[in-house]
PDB file of C-alpha atoms and ligand atoms in Angstrom:
ATOM      1  CA  MET S   1      42.351   8.682 -44.569  1.00  0.00           C
ATOM      2  CA  ALA S   2      43.149  12.283 -45.420  1.00  0.00           C
ATOM      3  CA  HIS S   3      46.220  12.592 -47.646  1.00  0.00           C
ATOM      4  CA  GLU S   4      47.300  16.061 -48.670  1.00  0.00           C
ATOM      5  CA  THR S   5      48.658  14.439 -51.833  1.00  0.00           C
ATOM      6  CA  ALA S   6      47.496  11.097 -53.177  1.00  0.00           C
ATOM      7  CA  HIS S   7      50.036   8.335 -52.595  1.00  0.00           C
ATOM      8  CA  PRO S   8      53.109  10.144 -51.261  1.00  0.00           C
ATOM      9  CA  ASP S   9      56.473   8.560 -52.032  1.00  0.00           C
ATOM     10  CA  LEU S  10      57.694   6.138 -49.375  1.00  0.00           C
ATOM     11  CA  TYR S  11      61.034   4.348 -49.156  1.00  0.00           C
ATOM     12  CA  LEU S  12      60.748   0.822 -47.732  1.00  0.00           C
ATOM     13  CA  LEU S  13      64.014  -0.409 -46.220  1.00  0.00           C
ATOM     14  CA  GLY S  14      64.475  -4.018 -45.184  1.00  0.00           C
ATOM     15  CA  GLY S  15      61.952  -6.823 -45.010  1.00  0.00           C
ATOM     16  CA  ALA S  16      58.210  -6.297 -44.563  1.00  0.00           C
ATOM     17  CA  SER S  17      55.369  -8.784 -44.197  1.00  0.00           C
ATOM     18  CA  PRO S  18      52.907  -9.093 -47.107  1.00  0.00           C
ATOM     19  CA  THR S  19      50.283  -7.441 -44.842  1.00  0.00           C
ATOM     20  CA  LEU S  20      52.503  -4.432 -44.161  1.00  0.00           C
ATOM     21  CA  GLU S  21      53.511  -4.192 -47.821  1.00  0.00           C
ATOM     22  CA  ALA S  22      49.851  -4.251 -48.899  1.00  0.00           C
ATOM     23  CA  ALA S  23      48.856  -1.626 -46.322  1.00  0.00           C
ATOM     24  CA  LEU S  24      51.712   0.614 -47.438  1.00  0.00           C
ATOM     25  CA  ALA S  25      50.917   0.110 -51.137  1.00  0.00           C
ATOM     26  CA  ALA S  26      47.301   1.171 -50.498  1.00  0.00           C
ATOM     27  CA  ARG S  27      48.525   4.506 -49.134  1.00  0.00           C
ATOM     28  CA  PHE S  28      51.886   5.268 -50.731  1.00  0.00           C
ATOM     29  CA  THR S  29      53.986   4.890 -53.845  1.00  0.00           C
ATOM     30  CA  VAL S  30      56.463   2.425 -52.360  1.00  0.00           C
ATOM     31  CA  HIS S  31      60.081   2.491 -53.523  1.00  0.00           C
ATOM     32  CA  ARG S  32      62.340  -0.443 -52.719  1.00  0.00           C
ATOM     33  CA  THR S  33      65.429   1.137 -54.297  1.00  0.00           C
ATOM     34  CA  GLU S  34      66.396   4.595 -55.565  1.00  0.00           C
ATOM     35  CA  PRO S  35      63.962   6.677 -53.503  1.00  0.00           C
ATOM     36  CA  PRO S  36      63.119   9.927 -55.312  1.00  0.00           C
ATOM     37  CA  ALA S  37      63.886  13.342 -53.759  1.00  0.00           C
ATOM     38  CA  THR S  38      60.125  13.726 -53.213  1.00  0.00           C
ATOM     39  CA  THR S  39      60.119  10.843 -50.692  1.00  0.00           C
ATOM     40  CA  ARG S  40      58.154  11.890 -47.614  1.00  0.00           C
ATOM     41  CA  ALA S  41      58.316   8.740 -45.501  1.00  0.00           C
ATOM     42  CA  ILE S  42      60.731   5.920 -44.732  1.00  0.00           C
ATOM     43  CA  VAL S  43      59.689   2.599 -43.236  1.00  0.00           C
ATOM     44  CA  GLY S  44      62.607   0.557 -41.928  1.00  0.00           C
ATOM     45  CA  GLY S  45      63.405  -2.302 -39.557  1.00  0.00           C
ATOM     46  CA  GLY S  46      65.069  -2.056 -36.179  1.00  0.00           C
ATOM     47  CA  SER S  47      68.519  -2.311 -37.778  1.00  0.00           C
ATOM     48  CA  SER S  48      67.914  -0.109 -40.847  1.00  0.00           C
ATOM     49  CA  VAL S  49      70.473   2.591 -41.514  1.00  0.00           C
ATOM     50  CA  VAL S  50      69.144   6.120 -42.012  1.00  0.00           C
ATOM     51  CA  ASP S  51      72.239   8.318 -41.915  1.00  0.00           C
ATOM     52  CA  THR S  52      73.126  11.812 -43.116  1.00  0.00           C
ATOM     53  CA  THR S  53      73.938  10.516 -46.611  1.00  0.00           C
ATOM     54  CA  LEU S  54      70.387   9.193 -47.000  1.00  0.00           C
ATOM     55  CA  LEU S  55      68.826  12.209 -45.272  1.00  0.00           C
ATOM     56  CA  ASP S  56      70.739  14.529 -47.640  1.00  0.00           C
ATOM     57  CA  ARG S  57      69.213  12.687 -50.612  1.00  0.00           C
ATOM     58  CA  LEU S  58      65.676  13.049 -49.245  1.00  0.00           C
ATOM     59  CA  PRO S  59      65.012  16.767 -48.558  1.00  0.00           C
ATOM     60  CA  ALA S  60      61.219  16.249 -48.525  1.00  0.00           C
ATOM     61  CA  LEU S  61      61.380  13.546 -45.831  1.00  0.00           C
ATOM     62  CA  GLU S  62      58.901  14.063 -42.980  1.00  0.00           C
ATOM     63  CA  ILE S  63      58.788  10.795 -41.055  1.00  0.00           C
ATOM     64  CA  ILE S  64      60.863   7.666 -40.390  1.00  0.00           C
ATOM     65  CA  ALA S  65      58.603   4.870 -39.107  1.00  0.00           C
ATOM     66  CA  ILE S  66      60.697   2.056 -37.635  1.00  0.00           C
ATOM     67  CA  HIS S  67      59.153  -1.426 -37.630  1.00  0.00           C
ATOM     68  CA  GLY S  68      60.869  -2.440 -34.402  1.00  0.00           C
ATOM     69  CA  VAL S  69      62.014  -0.979 -31.143  1.00  0.00           C
ATOM     70  CA  GLY S  70      65.727  -0.472 -31.845  1.00  0.00           C
ATOM     71  CA  TYR S  71      66.759   2.588 -33.813  1.00  0.00           C
ATOM     72  CA  ASP S  72      70.529   2.428 -33.555  1.00  0.00           C
ATOM     73  CA  GLY S  73      70.842   2.766 -37.340  1.00  0.00           C
ATOM     74  CA  VAL S  74      68.930   6.056 -37.386  1.00  0.00           C
ATOM     75  CA  ASP S  75      70.836   9.292 -36.905  1.00  0.00           C
ATOM     76  CA  LEU S  76      68.236  10.609 -34.479  1.00  0.00           C
ATOM     77  CA  ALA S  77      69.973  13.927 -33.751  1.00  0.00           C
ATOM     78  CA  GLU S  78      70.253  14.675 -37.456  1.00  0.00           C
ATOM     79  CA  ALA S  79      66.650  13.648 -38.132  1.00  0.00           C
ATOM     80  CA  ARG S  80      65.463  15.911 -35.312  1.00  0.00           C
ATOM     81  CA  ALA S  81      67.609  18.797 -36.557  1.00  0.00           C
ATOM     82  CA  ARG S  82      65.853  18.477 -39.914  1.00  0.00           C
ATOM     83  CA  GLY S  83      62.386  18.278 -38.370  1.00  0.00           C
ATOM     84  CA  VAL S  84      61.931  14.634 -39.422  1.00  0.00           C
ATOM     85  CA  ALA S  85      59.727  12.668 -36.995  1.00  0.00           C
ATOM     86  CA  VAL S  86      60.867   9.187 -35.912  1.00  0.00           C
ATOM     87  CA  THR S  87      58.528   6.496 -34.574  1.00  0.00           C
ATOM     88  CA  THR S  88      59.134   2.948 -33.341  1.00  0.00           C
ATOM     89  CA  THR S  89      56.874   0.057 -32.261  1.00  0.00           C
ATOM     90  CA  PRO S  90      57.380  -0.282 -28.492  1.00  0.00           C
ATOM     91  CA  ASP S  91      55.318  -2.518 -26.181  1.00  0.00           C
ATOM     92  CA  VAL S  92      53.780  -4.705 -28.894  1.00  0.00           C
ATOM     93  CA  LEU S  93      56.943  -6.834 -29.186  1.00  0.00           C
ATOM     94  CA  THR S  94      58.058  -6.813 -25.542  1.00  0.00           C
ATOM     95  CA  ASP S  95      56.512 -10.147 -24.564  1.00  0.00           C
ATOM     96  CA  ASP S  96      57.823 -11.954 -27.623  1.00  0.00           C
ATOM     97  CA  VAL S  97      61.406 -10.785 -27.129  1.00  0.00           C
ATOM     98  CA  ALA S  98      61.285 -11.558 -23.403  1.00  0.00           C
ATOM     99  CA  ASP S  99      59.864 -15.027 -24.101  1.00  0.00           C
ATOM    100  CA  LEU S 100      62.743 -15.720 -26.480  1.00  0.00           C
ATOM    101  CA  ALA S 101      65.328 -14.623 -23.903  1.00  0.00           C
ATOM    102  CA  ILE S 102      63.946 -17.123 -21.400  1.00  0.00           C
ATOM    103  CA  GLY S 103      63.702 -19.789 -24.111  1.00  0.00           C
ATOM    104  CA  LEU S 104      67.348 -19.320 -25.057  1.00  0.00           C
ATOM    105  CA  MET S 105      68.422 -19.392 -21.423  1.00  0.00           C
ATOM    106  CA  LEU S 106      66.621 -22.677 -20.768  1.00  0.00           C
ATOM    107  CA  ALA S 107      67.783 -24.150 -24.071  1.00  0.00           C
ATOM    108  CA  VAL S 108      71.425 -23.451 -23.258  1.00  0.00           C
ATOM    109  CA  GLN S 109      71.206 -24.641 -19.646  1.00  0.00           C
ATOM    110  CA  ARG S 110      69.296 -27.851 -20.461  1.00  0.00           C
ATOM    111  CA  ARG S 111      71.216 -28.506 -23.713  1.00  0.00           C
ATOM    112  CA  LEU S 112      67.893 -28.739 -25.557  1.00  0.00           C
ATOM    113  CA  VAL S 113      69.192 -28.074 -29.042  1.00  0.00           C
ATOM    114  CA  ALA S 114      72.310 -30.227 -28.801  1.00  0.00           C
ATOM    115  CA  ASN S 115      70.232 -33.078 -27.373  1.00  0.00           C
ATOM    116  CA  ASP S 116      67.628 -32.668 -30.117  1.00  0.00           C
ATOM    117  CA  ARG S 117      70.404 -32.958 -32.701  1.00  0.00           C
ATOM    118  CA  ALA S 118      71.722 -36.074 -30.965  1.00  0.00           C
ATOM    119  CA  VAL S 119      68.310 -37.791 -30.790  1.00  0.00           C
ATOM    120  CA  ARG S 120      67.702 -37.084 -34.484  1.00  0.00           C
ATOM    121  CA  LYS S 121      70.950 -38.908 -35.237  1.00  0.00           C
ATOM    122  CA  GLY S 122      69.786 -41.916 -33.226  1.00  0.00           C
ATOM    123  CA  GLY S 123      71.550 -40.947 -30.001  1.00  0.00           C
ATOM    124  CA  TRP S 124      70.175 -41.451 -26.494  1.00  0.00           C
ATOM    125  CA  GLN S 125      73.216 -40.463 -24.437  1.00  0.00           C
ATOM    126  CA  VAL S 126      72.445 -37.838 -21.796  1.00  0.00           C
ATOM    127  CA  ASP S 127      75.252 -35.402 -20.969  1.00  0.00           C
ATOM    128  CA  LEU S 128      74.238 -33.881 -17.667  1.00  0.00           C
ATOM    129  CA  ALA S 129      72.944 -30.347 -18.005  1.00  0.00           C
ATOM    130  CA  ARG S 130      73.029 -27.428 -15.568  1.00  0.00           C
ATOM    131  CA  ARG S 131      70.062 -26.884 -13.283  1.00  0.00           C
ATOM    132  CA  ALA S 132      68.239 -23.825 -14.585  1.00  0.00           C
ATOM    133  CA  SER S 133      66.466 -22.953 -11.354  1.00  0.00           C
ATOM    134  CA  GLY S 134      68.173 -21.240  -8.445  1.00  0.00           C
ATOM    135  CA  ARG S 135      70.645 -19.209 -10.523  1.00  0.00           C
ATOM    136  CA  SER S 136      71.459 -15.562 -10.158  1.00  0.00           C
ATOM    137  CA  ILE S 137      70.186 -13.816 -13.275  1.00  0.00           C
ATOM    138  CA  GLY S 138      71.761 -10.549 -14.398  1.00  0.00           C
ATOM    139  CA  ILE S 139      70.021  -8.242 -16.840  1.00  0.00           C
ATOM    140  CA  PHE S 140      71.926  -5.529 -18.666  1.00  0.00           C
ATOM    141  CA  GLY S 141      69.342  -2.872 -19.566  1.00  0.00           C
ATOM    142  CA  LEU S 142      66.139  -2.470 -17.594  1.00  0.00           C
ATOM    143  CA  GLY S 143      63.801  -0.956 -20.154  1.00  0.00           C
ATOM    144  CA  ARG S 144      60.500  -2.511 -21.168  1.00  0.00           C
ATOM    145  CA  ILE S 145      62.119  -5.698 -22.463  1.00  0.00           C
ATOM    146  CA  GLY S 146      64.586  -6.027 -19.566  1.00  0.00           C
ATOM    147  CA  ARG S 147      61.732  -5.733 -17.079  1.00  0.00           C
ATOM    148  CA  ALA S 148      59.627  -8.285 -18.969  1.00  0.00           C
ATOM    149  CA  ILE S 149      62.564 -10.709 -18.874  1.00  0.00           C
ATOM    150  CA  ALA S 150      62.954 -10.065 -15.137  1.00  0.00           C
ATOM    151  CA  ALA S 151      59.263 -10.780 -14.509  1.00  0.00           C
ATOM    152  CA  ARG S 152      59.582 -14.123 -16.284  1.00  0.00           C
ATOM    153  CA  ALA S 153      62.896 -15.028 -14.639  1.00  0.00           C
ATOM    154  CA  ALA S 154      61.916 -14.087 -11.078  1.00  0.00           C
ATOM    155  CA  PRO S 155      59.942 -17.252 -10.223  1.00  0.00           C
ATOM    156  CA  PHE S 156      62.926 -19.514 -10.720  1.00  0.00           C
ATOM    157  CA  ALA S 157      65.913 -17.232 -10.184  1.00  0.00           C
ATOM    158  CA  ARG S 158      67.868 -17.221  -6.912  1.00  0.00           C
ATOM    159  CA  ASP S 159      68.002 -13.466  -7.303  1.00  0.00           C
ATOM    160  CA  LEU S 160      67.884 -10.758  -9.943  1.00  0.00           C
ATOM    161  CA  GLN S 161      70.748  -8.358 -10.572  1.00  0.00           C
ATOM    162  CA  TYR S 162      70.816  -5.550 -13.112  1.00  0.00           C
ATOM    163  CA  THR S 163      72.717  -2.700 -14.659  1.00  0.00           C
ATOM    164  CA  ALA S 164      70.878   0.312 -16.022  1.00  0.00           C
ATOM    165  CA  ARG S 165      71.636   3.986 -16.490  1.00  0.00           C
ATOM    166  CA  SER S 166      70.413   4.538 -12.956  1.00  0.00           C
ATOM    167  CA  ALA S 167      69.133   2.440 -10.044  1.00  0.00           C
ATOM    168  CA  LYS S 168      65.399   1.674 -10.238  1.00  0.00           C
ATOM    169  CA  PRO S 169      63.924   1.973  -6.733  1.00  0.00           C
ATOM    170  CA  ASP S 170      60.708   0.264  -7.885  1.00  0.00           C
ATOM    171  CA  PHE S 171      62.580  -2.853  -9.056  1.00  0.00           C
ATOM    172  CA  ALA S 172      63.330  -5.751  -6.706  1.00  0.00           C
ATOM    173  CA  GLY S 173      66.828  -6.528  -7.907  1.00  0.00           C
ATOM    174  CA  VAL S 174      70.411  -5.671  -7.006  1.00  0.00           C
ATOM    175  CA  PHE S 175      71.767  -2.669  -8.925  1.00  0.00           C
ATOM    176  CA  HIS S 176      75.279  -2.653 -10.383  1.00  0.00           C
ATOM    177  CA  ALA S 177      76.677   0.556 -11.792  1.00  0.00           C
ATOM    178  CA  ASP S 178      78.629  -1.268 -14.504  1.00  0.00           C
ATOM    179  CA  ILE S 179      78.425  -4.460 -16.490  1.00  0.00           C
ATOM    180  CA  ALA S 180      81.722  -5.876 -15.176  1.00  0.00           C
ATOM    181  CA  SER S 181      80.398  -5.853 -11.623  1.00  0.00           C
ATOM    182  CA  LEU S 182      77.073  -7.312 -12.854  1.00  0.00           C
ATOM    183  CA  ALA S 183      78.963 -10.111 -14.627  1.00  0.00           C
ATOM    184  CA  VAL S 184      80.885 -11.010 -11.458  1.00  0.00           C
ATOM    185  CA  ALA S 185      77.644 -11.234  -9.472  1.00  0.00           C
ATOM    186  CA  CYS S 186      75.430 -13.273 -11.814  1.00  0.00           C
ATOM    187  CA  ASP S 187      75.380 -16.777 -13.344  1.00  0.00           C
ATOM    188  CA  VAL S 188      73.350 -15.835 -16.422  1.00  0.00           C
ATOM    189  CA  LEU S 189      73.996 -12.471 -18.083  1.00  0.00           C
ATOM    190  CA  ILE S 190      71.122 -11.360 -20.332  1.00  0.00           C
ATOM    191  CA  ILE S 191      71.759  -8.440 -22.685  1.00  0.00           C
ATOM    192  CA  ALA S 192      68.661  -6.275 -23.180  1.00  0.00           C
ATOM    193  CA  ALA S 193      70.092  -2.800 -23.745  1.00  0.00           C
ATOM    194  CA  PRO S 194      69.953  -0.674 -26.912  1.00  0.00           C
ATOM    195  CA  GLY S 195      72.725  -0.848 -29.507  1.00  0.00           C
ATOM    196  CA  GLY S 196      74.682   2.201 -30.652  1.00  0.00           C
ATOM    197  CA  GLY S 197      77.946   3.915 -29.794  1.00  0.00           C
ATOM    198  CA  ALA S 198      77.430   3.967 -26.019  1.00  0.00           C
ATOM    199  CA  THR S 199      77.167   0.185 -25.749  1.00  0.00           C
ATOM    200  CA  ALA S 200      79.387  -0.973 -28.637  1.00  0.00           C
ATOM    201  CA  ARG S 201      81.311  -4.145 -27.682  1.00  0.00           C
ATOM    202  CA  ILE S 202      80.592  -3.487 -23.995  1.00  0.00           C
ATOM    203  CA  VAL S 203      80.559  -7.263 -23.429  1.00  0.00           C
ATOM    204  CA  ASP S 204      84.303  -7.668 -23.918  1.00  0.00           C
ATOM    205  CA  ALA S 205      86.920 -10.232 -22.852  1.00  0.00           C
ATOM    206  CA  ASP S 206      87.045  -8.806 -19.312  1.00  0.00           C
ATOM    207  CA  VAL S 207      83.267  -8.990 -18.850  1.00  0.00           C
ATOM    208  CA  LEU S 208      83.230 -12.570 -20.125  1.00  0.00           C
ATOM    209  CA  GLU S 209      86.083 -13.494 -17.808  1.00  0.00           C
ATOM    210  CA  ALA S 210      84.105 -11.926 -14.948  1.00  0.00           C
ATOM    211  CA  LEU S 211      81.018 -13.952 -15.892  1.00  0.00           C
ATOM    212  CA  GLY S 212      83.125 -17.014 -15.245  1.00  0.00           C
ATOM    213  CA  GLU S 213      83.388 -20.635 -16.293  1.00  0.00           C
ATOM    214  CA  ASP S 214      79.861 -21.492 -15.110  1.00  0.00           C
ATOM    215  CA  GLY S 215      78.420 -18.347 -16.657  1.00  0.00           C
ATOM    216  CA  ILE S 216      76.037 -18.112 -19.585  1.00  0.00           C
ATOM    217  CA  LEU S 217      75.549 -15.162 -21.927  1.00  0.00           C
ATOM    218  CA  ILE S 218      72.165 -14.492 -23.556  1.00  0.00           C
ATOM    219  CA  ASN S 219      71.838 -11.726 -26.168  1.00  0.00           C
ATOM    220  CA  ILE S 220      68.466 -10.683 -27.586  1.00  0.00           C
ATOM    221  CA  ALA S 221      69.441  -7.027 -28.083  1.00  0.00           C
ATOM    222  CA  ARG S 222      72.023  -6.214 -30.749  1.00  0.00           C
ATOM    223  CA  GLY S 223      75.158  -8.053 -31.851  1.00  0.00           C
ATOM    224  CA  SER S 224      77.041  -4.753 -31.597  1.00  0.00           C
ATOM    225  CA  LEU S 225      77.027  -4.974 -27.786  1.00  0.00           C
ATOM    226  CA  VAL S 226      79.248  -8.058 -27.796  1.00  0.00           C
ATOM    227  CA  ASP S 227      82.883  -8.305 -28.844  1.00  0.00           C
ATOM    228  CA  GLU S 228      82.178 -11.388 -30.976  1.00  0.00           C
ATOM    229  CA  PRO S 229      85.789 -12.598 -31.427  1.00  0.00           C
ATOM    230  CA  ALA S 230      86.245 -12.284 -27.644  1.00  0.00           C
ATOM    231  CA  LEU S 231      83.054 -14.313 -27.122  1.00  0.00           C
ATOM    232  CA  VAL S 232      84.272 -17.047 -29.472  1.00  0.00           C
ATOM    233  CA  ALA S 233      87.621 -17.122 -27.666  1.00  0.00           C
ATOM    234  CA  ALA S 234      85.955 -17.260 -24.219  1.00  0.00           C
ATOM    235  CA  LEU S 235      83.693 -20.138 -25.277  1.00  0.00           C
ATOM    236  CA  GLN S 236      86.535 -22.059 -26.906  1.00  0.00           C
ATOM    237  CA  ALA S 237      88.728 -21.650 -23.813  1.00  0.00           C
ATOM    238  CA  GLY S 238      85.907 -22.633 -21.447  1.00  0.00           C
ATOM    239  CA  LYS S 239      86.028 -19.218 -19.795  1.00  0.00           C
ATOM    240  CA  ILE S 240      82.217 -19.163 -19.940  1.00  0.00           C
ATOM    241  CA  ALA S 241      79.914 -22.187 -20.096  1.00  0.00           C
ATOM    242  CA  GLY S 242      77.628 -21.285 -22.975  1.00  0.00           C
ATOM    243  CA  ALA S 243      75.683 -18.700 -24.912  1.00  0.00           C
ATOM    244  CA  GLY S 244      72.251 -18.179 -26.439  1.00  0.00           C
ATOM    245  CA  LEU S 245      72.411 -15.662 -29.250  1.00  0.00           C
ATOM    246  CA  ASP S 246      69.573 -14.148 -31.283  1.00  0.00           C
ATOM    247  CA  VAL S 247      71.715 -11.308 -32.654  1.00  0.00           C
ATOM    248  CA  PHE S 248      75.163 -11.078 -34.201  1.00  0.00           C
ATOM    249  CA  ALA S 249      77.776  -8.485 -35.056  1.00  0.00           C
ATOM    250  CA  ASP S 250      77.413  -8.805 -38.839  1.00  0.00           C
ATOM    251  CA  GLU S 251      73.987 -10.328 -39.552  1.00  0.00           C
ATOM    252  CA  PRO S 252      73.217 -12.581 -41.272  1.00  0.00           C
ATOM    253  CA  ALA S 253      76.816 -13.774 -40.974  1.00  0.00           C
ATOM    254  CA  VAL S 254      77.349 -16.082 -37.996  1.00  0.00           C
ATOM    255  CA  PRO S 255      80.944 -17.109 -37.196  1.00  0.00           C
ATOM    256  CA  ASP S 256      81.622 -20.744 -38.113  1.00  0.00           C
ATOM    257  CA  ALA S 257      83.323 -21.169 -34.737  1.00  0.00           C
ATOM    258  CA  LEU S 258      79.973 -20.522 -32.995  1.00  0.00           C
ATOM    259  CA  LYS S 259      78.160 -22.952 -35.286  1.00  0.00           C
ATOM    260  CA  ALA S 260      80.630 -25.649 -34.252  1.00  0.00           C
ATOM    261  CA  MET S 261      79.867 -25.350 -30.521  1.00  0.00           C
ATOM    262  CA  ASP S 262      77.221 -27.472 -28.805  1.00  0.00           C
ATOM    263  CA  GLN S 263      77.172 -25.164 -25.783  1.00  0.00           C
ATOM    264  CA  VAL S 264      75.855 -22.369 -28.005  1.00  0.00           C
ATOM    265  CA  VAL S 265      72.256 -21.949 -29.188  1.00  0.00           C
ATOM    266  CA  LEU S 266      71.903 -19.841 -32.331  1.00  0.00           C
ATOM    267  CA  SER S 267      68.785 -17.992 -33.419  1.00  0.00           C
ATOM    268  CA  PRO S 268      68.171 -15.853 -36.558  1.00  0.00           C
ATOM    269  CA  HIS S 269      67.251 -12.461 -34.985  1.00  0.00           C
ATOM    270  CA  GLN S 270      63.707 -13.614 -34.331  1.00  0.00           C
ATOM    271  CA  GLY S 271      62.886 -11.887 -31.044  1.00  0.00           C
ATOM    272  CA  SER S 272      59.771 -10.160 -32.385  1.00  0.00           C
ATOM    273  CA  ALA S 273      59.035 -12.762 -35.058  1.00  0.00           C
ATOM    274  CA  THR S 274      55.635 -14.090 -34.028  1.00  0.00           C
ATOM    275  CA  VAL S 275      52.524 -13.820 -36.178  1.00  0.00           C
ATOM    276  CA  ASP S 276      50.841 -11.826 -33.409  1.00  0.00           C
ATOM    277  CA  GLY S 277      53.804  -9.547 -32.741  1.00  0.00           C
ATOM    278  CA  ARG S 278      54.552  -8.767 -36.353  1.00  0.00           C
ATOM    279  CA  ALA S 279      50.863  -8.000 -37.056  1.00  0.00           C
ATOM    280  CA  ALA S 280      50.780  -5.585 -34.115  1.00  0.00           C
ATOM    281  CA  MET S 281      54.051  -3.978 -35.216  1.00  0.00           C
ATOM    282  CA  ALA S 282      52.743  -3.500 -38.773  1.00  0.00           C
ATOM    283  CA  ALA S 283      49.494  -2.025 -37.444  1.00  0.00           C
ATOM    284  CA  LEU S 284      51.439   0.447 -35.299  1.00  0.00           C
ATOM    285  CA  VAL S 285      53.655   1.486 -38.219  1.00  0.00           C
ATOM    286  CA  ILE S 286      50.537   2.153 -40.300  1.00  0.00           C
ATOM    287  CA  ALA S 287      48.775   3.949 -37.427  1.00  0.00           C
ATOM    288  CA  ASN S 288      51.760   6.282 -37.023  1.00  0.00           C
ATOM    289  CA  LEU S 289      51.891   7.004 -40.763  1.00  0.00           C
ATOM    290  CA  ASP S 290      48.130   7.578 -40.926  1.00  0.00           C
ATOM    291  CA  ALA S 291      48.370   9.935 -37.943  1.00  0.00           C
ATOM    292  CA  HIS S 292      51.215  11.869 -39.533  1.00  0.00           C
ATOM    293  CA  PHE S 293      49.640  12.225 -42.968  1.00  0.00           C
ATOM    294  CA  GLY S 294      46.236  12.864 -41.390  1.00  0.00           C
ATOM    295  CA  GLY S 295      47.628  15.727 -39.330  1.00  0.00           C
ATOM    296  CA  ARG S 296      47.100  13.970 -36.002  1.00  0.00           C
ATOM    297  CA  PRO S 297      49.578  13.385 -33.126  1.00  0.00           C
ATOM    298  CA  LEU S 298      51.891  10.423 -33.569  1.00  0.00           C
ATOM    299  CA  LEU S 299      51.155   7.377 -31.411  1.00  0.00           C
ATOM    300  CA  THR S 300      54.710   6.349 -30.532  1.00  0.00           C
ATOM    301  CA  PRO S 301      57.200   9.095 -31.430  1.00  0.00           C
ATOM    302  CA  LEU S 302      60.768   9.073 -30.116  1.00  0.00           C
TER     303      LEU S 302
HETATM  304  C1  LIG N   1      62.975  -6.817 -35.717  1.00  0.00           C
HETATM  305  C2  LIG N   1      64.265  -5.596 -33.837  1.00  0.00           C
HETATM  306  O1  LIG N   1      63.664  -7.953 -36.085  1.00  0.00           O
HETATM  307  O2  LIG N   1      62.679  -4.328 -32.665  1.00  0.00           O
HETATM  308  C3  LIG N   1      63.831  -4.428 -33.035  1.00  0.00           C
HETATM  309  O3  LIG N   1      64.676  -3.567 -32.760  1.00  0.00           O
HETATM  310  O4  LIG N   1      65.400  -5.780 -34.063  1.00  0.00           O
HETATM  311  C4  LIG N   1      63.265  -6.572 -34.291  1.00  0.00           C
HETATM  312  O5  LIG N   1      62.049  -6.469 -33.664  1.00  0.00           O
HETATM  313  C5  LIG N   1      63.117  -5.865 -36.799  1.00  0.00           C
HETATM  314  O6  LIG N   1      62.880  -4.563 -36.447  1.00  0.00           O
HETATM  315  C6  LIG N   1      62.240  -6.318 -37.937  1.00  0.00           C
HETATM  316  O7  LIG N   1      61.914  -5.331 -38.799  1.00  0.00           O
END
C-alpha cells in the first residue's frame, strides 16, 4: 500500500481483536496511550469518545475509523469542521445485531435463561412463559438494524409497529410519530436507534408505563436511550413484564437490581460479537484506512 510516510502514528482506543491489532501494526505506529501530536489516525469502537479535548491534542489528525456502527462518542460536527474524515462499519454487523435482538426477545418471553439456571441447580419446575408468537412488535429506529430485526420478527409477529424520524412508505408496519404512542401500541418494544443527545433517556418512566404490565423491552442500541433507574423501578413494580438488555447506561457496570431479576436477560454488549462479524468489521476498518492513506475514496464515510 502507498504510504506518504512510513508507519504514520495511529491512536487505538478501546478493544481490538488480535487480527485488527496485527493489521494496524503492519501499517502504523500504534499508540495505546498518550498519542503524539503527529497522530494522523484514530481507530475506536462504537462507544469511543473523540471530543474537542482529544481533537485539540491531535492537530495532524486526518481520519477517525470507528470499528462499529454507532458514533455517538465522536463529535462529528467538530471533526468535520477540522476536515477530519470519519468512517464506520455499517452493514457487516447488521445481521448479528438483529439476530441478538430476536434471541433476547425469545429468551425473555420463554424464560430461557432463568430456566437454564434452575435446571443447573437440579430444578425441573416449569413456570409458564409467555407465548412469543402473535405479539405486536414495536421497533424504535428503522435504520439498517431496525429493518433487519423487522424482517426476522415479521413471520411470527401479529403486526409490526415502528417509530422513525419519518414514515417509511416502503415498510409494511404501522408508523408512530413518537415512542410513547409506539409503546402503547406494542407488546415488545425493541430499541434500535442511535445514541446521542437526541435520544438520551427517551425510554423513560412514562414510556415504560405505556408499554404496560405485559410489555417487554429489548435494547441492542445504546444504554443511553433508557432511563435505567426508571427501568429498574418499572420492573420491580411489575409495570412491565421483562427486559432483554445488551447495553447499559454505564458499561460495564450493570445495576445489581437488574442482576437480581429473573424476568431480565443480561448480555455484555455483544451485538456484533461474532467471529464472522468482527472479522468483517476489522477488514472494513483496514480498507478505509488503506483507502485514505492510499489517496483513494473512503468505502464507508459518514
Ligand atoms: C461494538 C457497537 O461492540 O457497532 C456498534 O456501535 O457498539 C458494537 O458493534 C463496538 O463497536 C466494538 O468495537
